[in-house]
Short mmCIF file of C-alpha atoms in Angstrom, two decimals:
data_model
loop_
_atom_site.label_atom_id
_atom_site.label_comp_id
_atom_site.label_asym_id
_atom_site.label_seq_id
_atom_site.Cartn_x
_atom_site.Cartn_y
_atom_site.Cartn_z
CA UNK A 253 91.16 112.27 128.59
CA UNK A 254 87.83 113.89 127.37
CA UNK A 255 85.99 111.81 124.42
CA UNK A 256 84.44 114.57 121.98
CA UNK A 257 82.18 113.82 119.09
CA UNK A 258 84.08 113.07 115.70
CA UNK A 259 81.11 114.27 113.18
CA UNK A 260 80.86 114.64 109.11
CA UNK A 261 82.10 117.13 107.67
CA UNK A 262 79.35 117.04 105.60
CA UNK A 263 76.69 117.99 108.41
CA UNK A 264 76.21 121.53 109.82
CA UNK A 265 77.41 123.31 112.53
CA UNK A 266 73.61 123.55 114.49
CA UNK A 267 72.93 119.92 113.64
CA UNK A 268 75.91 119.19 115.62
CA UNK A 269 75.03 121.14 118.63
CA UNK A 270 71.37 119.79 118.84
CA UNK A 271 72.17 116.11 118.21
CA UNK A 272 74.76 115.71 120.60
CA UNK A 273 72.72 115.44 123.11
CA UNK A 274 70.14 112.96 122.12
CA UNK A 275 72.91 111.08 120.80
CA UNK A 276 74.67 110.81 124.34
CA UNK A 277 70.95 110.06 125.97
CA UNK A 278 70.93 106.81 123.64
CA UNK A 279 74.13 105.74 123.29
CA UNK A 280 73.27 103.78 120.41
CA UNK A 281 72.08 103.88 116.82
CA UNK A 282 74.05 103.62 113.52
CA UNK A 283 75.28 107.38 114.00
CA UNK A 284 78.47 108.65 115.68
CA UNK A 285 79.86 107.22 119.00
CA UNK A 286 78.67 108.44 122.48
CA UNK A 287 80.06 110.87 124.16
CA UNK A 288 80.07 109.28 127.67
CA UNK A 289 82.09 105.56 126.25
CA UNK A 290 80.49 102.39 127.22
CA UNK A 291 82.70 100.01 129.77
CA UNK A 292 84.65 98.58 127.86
CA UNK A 293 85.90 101.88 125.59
CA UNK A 294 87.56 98.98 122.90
CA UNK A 295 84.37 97.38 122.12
CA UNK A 296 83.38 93.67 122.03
CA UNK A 297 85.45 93.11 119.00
CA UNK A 298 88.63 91.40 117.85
CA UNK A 299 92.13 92.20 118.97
CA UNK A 300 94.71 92.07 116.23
CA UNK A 301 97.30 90.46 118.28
CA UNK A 302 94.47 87.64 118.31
CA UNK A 303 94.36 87.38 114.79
CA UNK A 304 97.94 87.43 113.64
CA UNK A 305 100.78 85.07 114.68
CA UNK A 306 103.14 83.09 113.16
CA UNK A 307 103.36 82.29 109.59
CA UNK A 308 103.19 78.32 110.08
CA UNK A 309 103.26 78.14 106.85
CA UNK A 310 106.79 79.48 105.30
CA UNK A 311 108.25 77.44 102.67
CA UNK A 312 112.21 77.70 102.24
CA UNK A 313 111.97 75.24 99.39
CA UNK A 314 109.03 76.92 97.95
CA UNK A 315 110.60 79.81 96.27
CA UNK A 316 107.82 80.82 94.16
CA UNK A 317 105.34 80.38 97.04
CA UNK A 318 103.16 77.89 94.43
CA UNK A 319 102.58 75.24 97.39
CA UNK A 320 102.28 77.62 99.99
CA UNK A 321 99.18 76.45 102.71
CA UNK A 322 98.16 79.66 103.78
CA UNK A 323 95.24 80.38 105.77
CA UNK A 324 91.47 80.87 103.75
CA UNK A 325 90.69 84.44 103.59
CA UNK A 326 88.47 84.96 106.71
CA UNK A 327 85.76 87.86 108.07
CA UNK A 328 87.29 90.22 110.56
CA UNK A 329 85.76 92.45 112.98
CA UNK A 330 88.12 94.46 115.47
CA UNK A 331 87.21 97.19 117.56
CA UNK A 332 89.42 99.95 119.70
CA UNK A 333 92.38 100.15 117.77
CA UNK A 334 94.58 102.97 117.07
CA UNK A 335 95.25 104.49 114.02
CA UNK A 336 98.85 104.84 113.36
CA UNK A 337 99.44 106.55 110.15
CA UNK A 338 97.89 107.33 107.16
CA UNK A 339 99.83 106.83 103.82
CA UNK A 340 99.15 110.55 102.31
CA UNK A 341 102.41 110.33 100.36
CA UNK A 342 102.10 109.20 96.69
CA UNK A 343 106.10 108.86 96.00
CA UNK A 344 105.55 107.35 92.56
CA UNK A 345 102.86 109.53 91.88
CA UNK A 346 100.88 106.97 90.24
CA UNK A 347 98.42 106.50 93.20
CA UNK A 348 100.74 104.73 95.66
CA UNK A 349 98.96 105.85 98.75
CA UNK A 350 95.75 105.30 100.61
CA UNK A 351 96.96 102.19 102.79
CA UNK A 352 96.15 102.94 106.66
CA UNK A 353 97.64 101.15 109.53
CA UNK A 354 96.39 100.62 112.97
CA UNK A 355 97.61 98.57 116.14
CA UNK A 356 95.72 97.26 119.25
CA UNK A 357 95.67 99.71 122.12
CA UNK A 358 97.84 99.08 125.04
CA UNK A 359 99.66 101.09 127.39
CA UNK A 360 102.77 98.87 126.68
CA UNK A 361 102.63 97.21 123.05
CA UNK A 362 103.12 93.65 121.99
CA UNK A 363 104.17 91.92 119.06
CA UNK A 364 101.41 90.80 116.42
CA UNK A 365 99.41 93.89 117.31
CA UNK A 366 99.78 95.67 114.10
CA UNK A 367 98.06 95.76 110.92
CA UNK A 368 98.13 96.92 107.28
CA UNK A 369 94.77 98.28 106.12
CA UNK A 370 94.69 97.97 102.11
CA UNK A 371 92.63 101.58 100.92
CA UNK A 372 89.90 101.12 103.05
CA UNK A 373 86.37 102.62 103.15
CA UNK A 374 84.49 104.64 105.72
CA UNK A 375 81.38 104.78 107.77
CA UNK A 376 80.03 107.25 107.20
CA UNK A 377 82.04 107.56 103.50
CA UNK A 378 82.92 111.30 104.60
CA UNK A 379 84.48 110.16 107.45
CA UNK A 380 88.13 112.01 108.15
CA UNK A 381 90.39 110.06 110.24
CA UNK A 382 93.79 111.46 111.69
CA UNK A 383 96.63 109.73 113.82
CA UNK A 384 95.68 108.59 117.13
CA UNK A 385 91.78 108.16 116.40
CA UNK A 386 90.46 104.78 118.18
CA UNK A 387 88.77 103.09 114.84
CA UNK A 388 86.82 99.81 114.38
CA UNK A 389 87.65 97.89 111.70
CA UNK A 390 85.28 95.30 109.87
CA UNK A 391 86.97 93.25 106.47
CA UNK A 392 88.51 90.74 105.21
CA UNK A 393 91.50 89.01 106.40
CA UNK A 394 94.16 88.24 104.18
CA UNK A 395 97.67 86.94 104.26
CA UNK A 396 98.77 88.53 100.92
CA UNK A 397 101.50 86.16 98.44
CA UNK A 398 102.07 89.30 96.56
CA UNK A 399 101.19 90.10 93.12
CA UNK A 400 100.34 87.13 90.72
CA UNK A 401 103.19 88.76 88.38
CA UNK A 402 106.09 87.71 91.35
CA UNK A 403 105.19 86.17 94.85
CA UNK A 404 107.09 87.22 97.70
CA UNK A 405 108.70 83.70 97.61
CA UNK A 406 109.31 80.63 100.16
CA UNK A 407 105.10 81.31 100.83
CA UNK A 408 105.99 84.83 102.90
CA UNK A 409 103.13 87.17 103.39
CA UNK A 410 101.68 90.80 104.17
CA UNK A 411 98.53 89.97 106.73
CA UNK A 412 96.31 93.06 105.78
CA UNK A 413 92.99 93.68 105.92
CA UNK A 414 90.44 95.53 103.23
CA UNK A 415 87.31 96.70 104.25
CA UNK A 416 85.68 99.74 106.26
CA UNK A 417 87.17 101.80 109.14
CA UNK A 418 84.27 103.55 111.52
CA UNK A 419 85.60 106.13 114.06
CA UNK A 420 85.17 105.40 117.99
CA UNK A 421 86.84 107.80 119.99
CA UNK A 422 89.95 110.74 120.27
CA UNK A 423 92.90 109.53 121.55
CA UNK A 424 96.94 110.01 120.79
CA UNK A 425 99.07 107.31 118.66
CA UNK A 426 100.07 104.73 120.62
CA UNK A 427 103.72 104.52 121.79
CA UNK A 428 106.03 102.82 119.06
CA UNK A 429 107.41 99.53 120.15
CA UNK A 430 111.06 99.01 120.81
CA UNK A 431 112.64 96.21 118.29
CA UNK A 432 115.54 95.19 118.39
CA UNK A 433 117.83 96.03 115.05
CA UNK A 434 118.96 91.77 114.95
CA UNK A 435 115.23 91.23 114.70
CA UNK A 436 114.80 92.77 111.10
CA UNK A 437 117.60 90.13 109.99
CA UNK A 438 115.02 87.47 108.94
CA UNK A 439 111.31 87.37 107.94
CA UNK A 440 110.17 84.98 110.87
CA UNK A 441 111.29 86.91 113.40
CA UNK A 442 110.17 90.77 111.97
CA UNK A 443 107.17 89.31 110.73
CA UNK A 444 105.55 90.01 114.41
CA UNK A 445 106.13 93.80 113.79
CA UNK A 446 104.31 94.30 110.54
CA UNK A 447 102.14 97.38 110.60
CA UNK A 448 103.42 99.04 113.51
CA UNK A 449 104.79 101.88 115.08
CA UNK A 450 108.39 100.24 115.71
CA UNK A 451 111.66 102.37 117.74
CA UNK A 452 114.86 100.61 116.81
CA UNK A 453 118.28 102.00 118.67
CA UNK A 454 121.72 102.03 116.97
CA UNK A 455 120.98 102.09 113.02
CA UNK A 456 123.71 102.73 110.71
CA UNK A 457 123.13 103.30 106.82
CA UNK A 458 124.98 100.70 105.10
CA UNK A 459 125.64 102.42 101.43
CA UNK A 460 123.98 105.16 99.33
CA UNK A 461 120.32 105.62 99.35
CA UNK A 462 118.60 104.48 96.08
CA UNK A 463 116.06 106.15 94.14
CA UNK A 464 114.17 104.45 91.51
CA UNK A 465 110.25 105.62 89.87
CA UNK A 466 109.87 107.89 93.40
CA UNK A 467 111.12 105.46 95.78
CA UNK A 468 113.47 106.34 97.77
CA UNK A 469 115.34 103.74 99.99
CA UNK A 470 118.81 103.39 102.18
CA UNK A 471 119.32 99.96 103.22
CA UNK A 472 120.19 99.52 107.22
CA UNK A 473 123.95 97.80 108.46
CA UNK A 474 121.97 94.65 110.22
CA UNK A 475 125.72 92.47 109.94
CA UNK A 476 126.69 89.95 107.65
CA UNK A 477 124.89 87.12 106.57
CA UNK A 478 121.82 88.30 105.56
CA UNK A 479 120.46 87.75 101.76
CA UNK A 480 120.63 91.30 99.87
CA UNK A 481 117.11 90.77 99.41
CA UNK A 482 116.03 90.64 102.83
CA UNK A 483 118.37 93.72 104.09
CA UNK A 484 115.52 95.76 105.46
CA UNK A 485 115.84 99.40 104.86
CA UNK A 486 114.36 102.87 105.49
CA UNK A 487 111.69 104.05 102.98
CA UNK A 488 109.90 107.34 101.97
CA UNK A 489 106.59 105.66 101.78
CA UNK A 490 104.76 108.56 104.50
CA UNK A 491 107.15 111.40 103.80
CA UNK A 492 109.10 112.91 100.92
CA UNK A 493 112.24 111.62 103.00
CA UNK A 494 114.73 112.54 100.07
CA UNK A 495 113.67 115.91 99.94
CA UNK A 496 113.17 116.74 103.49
CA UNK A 497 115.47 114.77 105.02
CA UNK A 498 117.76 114.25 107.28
CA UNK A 499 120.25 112.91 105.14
CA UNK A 500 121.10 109.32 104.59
CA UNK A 501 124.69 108.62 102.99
CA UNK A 502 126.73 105.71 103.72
CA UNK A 503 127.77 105.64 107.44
CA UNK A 504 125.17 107.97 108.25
CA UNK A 505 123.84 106.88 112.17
CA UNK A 506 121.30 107.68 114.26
CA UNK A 507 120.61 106.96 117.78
CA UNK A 508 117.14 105.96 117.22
CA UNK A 509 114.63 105.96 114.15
CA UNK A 510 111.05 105.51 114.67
CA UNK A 511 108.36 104.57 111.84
CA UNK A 512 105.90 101.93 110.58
CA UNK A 513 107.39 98.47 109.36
CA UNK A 514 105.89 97.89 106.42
CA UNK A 515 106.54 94.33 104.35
CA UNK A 516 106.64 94.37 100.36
CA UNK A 517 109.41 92.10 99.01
CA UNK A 518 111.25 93.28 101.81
CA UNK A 519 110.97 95.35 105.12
CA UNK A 520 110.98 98.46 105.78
CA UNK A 521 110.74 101.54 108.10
CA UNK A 522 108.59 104.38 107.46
CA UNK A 523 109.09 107.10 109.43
CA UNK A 524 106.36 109.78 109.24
CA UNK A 525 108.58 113.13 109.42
CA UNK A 526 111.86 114.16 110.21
CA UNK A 527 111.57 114.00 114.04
CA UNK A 528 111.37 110.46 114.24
CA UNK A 529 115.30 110.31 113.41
CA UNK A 530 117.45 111.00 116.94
CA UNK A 531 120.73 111.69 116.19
CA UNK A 532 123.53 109.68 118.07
CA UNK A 533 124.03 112.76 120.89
CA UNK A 534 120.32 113.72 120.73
CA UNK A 535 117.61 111.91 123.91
CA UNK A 536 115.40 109.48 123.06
CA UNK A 537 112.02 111.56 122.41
CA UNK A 538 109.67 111.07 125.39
CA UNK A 539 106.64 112.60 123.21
CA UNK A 540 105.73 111.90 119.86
CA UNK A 541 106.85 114.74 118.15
CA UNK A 542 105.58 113.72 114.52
CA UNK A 543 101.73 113.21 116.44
CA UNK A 544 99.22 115.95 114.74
#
């Protein structure tokens, strides 16, 4: 599809007209991408999926992840990735937003291509990003223990990333990854879905949503055996879910619910509106009807 010119909203409307073509004649500088993309329309950068892997590291025995050998903090520069969502939603309305989330472009997705973006800045700082936007990312990599006040426990982690988010091209989010619902039953194995856009078939609510301080949470039927702790569960952390809905009592089912996995003493799905829930009779959505 057609790359157009993301600008500032800061600059004015004939500045925009008359720049755009020197900037496509040079196809360089520190200002805003070309218009005609170079070869490789990702960029030289990192991939995430390259990044991110397996946490070597998890401690069973280690329950207050004191011992845990985690990775150093390291520079990270990736280019070409998609912006999934944008956490506009403060639910505790004590500034609990701000966190972005992008995963590596690809027509079909793979695991470990996600990532949590901890309130990140912007080049230039007015910079307006929306769902779908190719982004480069240059930070800090981190796999995050949790707060000093409780760890996660047996040395788990959020990978995220803080640092600056620059804008590359248009495109559309990318398509959510299909996971199945007996890989949320243990860290290690939803660990490789963290940050993105995740489909998962056949969820059932397995008791009364909870709502404590502005969250608002219904825990998903994933069988027996699992620790209460690690029941993963659907969360209002992009939309006022309670409010708008649908519904999640006990029993409650869907045929499909889409969202961003998101880790924080637990997992969770996010969906962004109320279209990413299919009801049990209802197709599976071809587009992406929650897309701006």
């Amino acid at each position: 599809m057609a790359r157009s010119l993301r600008t500032s909203s800061a600059l004015p409307a004939v500045v925009v007209v008359t720049a755009a073509p020197l900037l496509a004649a040079c196809g360089g500088g520190n200002g805003d991408a070309p218009s005609i993309p170079l070869a490789d329309e990702r960029g030289g950068g990192a991939r995430i999926a390259e990044l991110v892997g397996e946490a070597a590291w998890l401690d069973p025995d280690d329950e207050d992840s004191e011992r845990c050998a985690v990775p150093p903090d390291r520079r990270a520069h990736v280019t070409g990735v998609a912006l999934v969502a944008i956490d506009r939603f403060d639910e505790t309305g004590e500034g609990a937003h701000g966190n972005h989330y992008v995963q590596d472009l690809a027509d079909e997705p793979v695991a470990y291509s996600g990532m949590t973006v901890f309130q990140p800045a912007f080049s230039p700082p007015d910079l307006r990003l929306v769902p779908g936007d190719a982004v480069d990312l240059s930070g800090v990599l981190t796999e995050f223990l949790g707060p000093s006040s409780g760890r996660f426990g047996d040395c788990r982690t959020l990978p995220e990333i803080g640092g600056t988010l620059s804008f590359r091209f248009e495109d559309r989010p990318p398509r959510p990854m299909r996971v199945p619902l007996d890989d949320l039953r243990s860290y290690a194995s939803a660990r490789r879905y963290i940050g993105m856009l995740v489909r998962v078939e056949g969820i059932t609510i397995a008791g009364d949503p909870r709502s404590s301080g502005g969250r608002y949470t219904a825990a998903i039927n994933v069988g027996a055996g699992v620790p209460a702790a690690d029941v993963p569960s659907l969360s209002n952390e992009l939309y006022d879910l309670e409010a708008q809905g649908p519904p999640l009592a006990a029993g409650a089912s869907f045929r499909s619910v889409t969202g961003v996995l998101t880790y924080f003493y637990g997992f969770k799905i996010a969906p962004r509106c109320p279209a990413d829930f299919q009801a049990e009779d209802a197709p599976l959505p071809v587009d992406d009807a929650c897309a701006p």
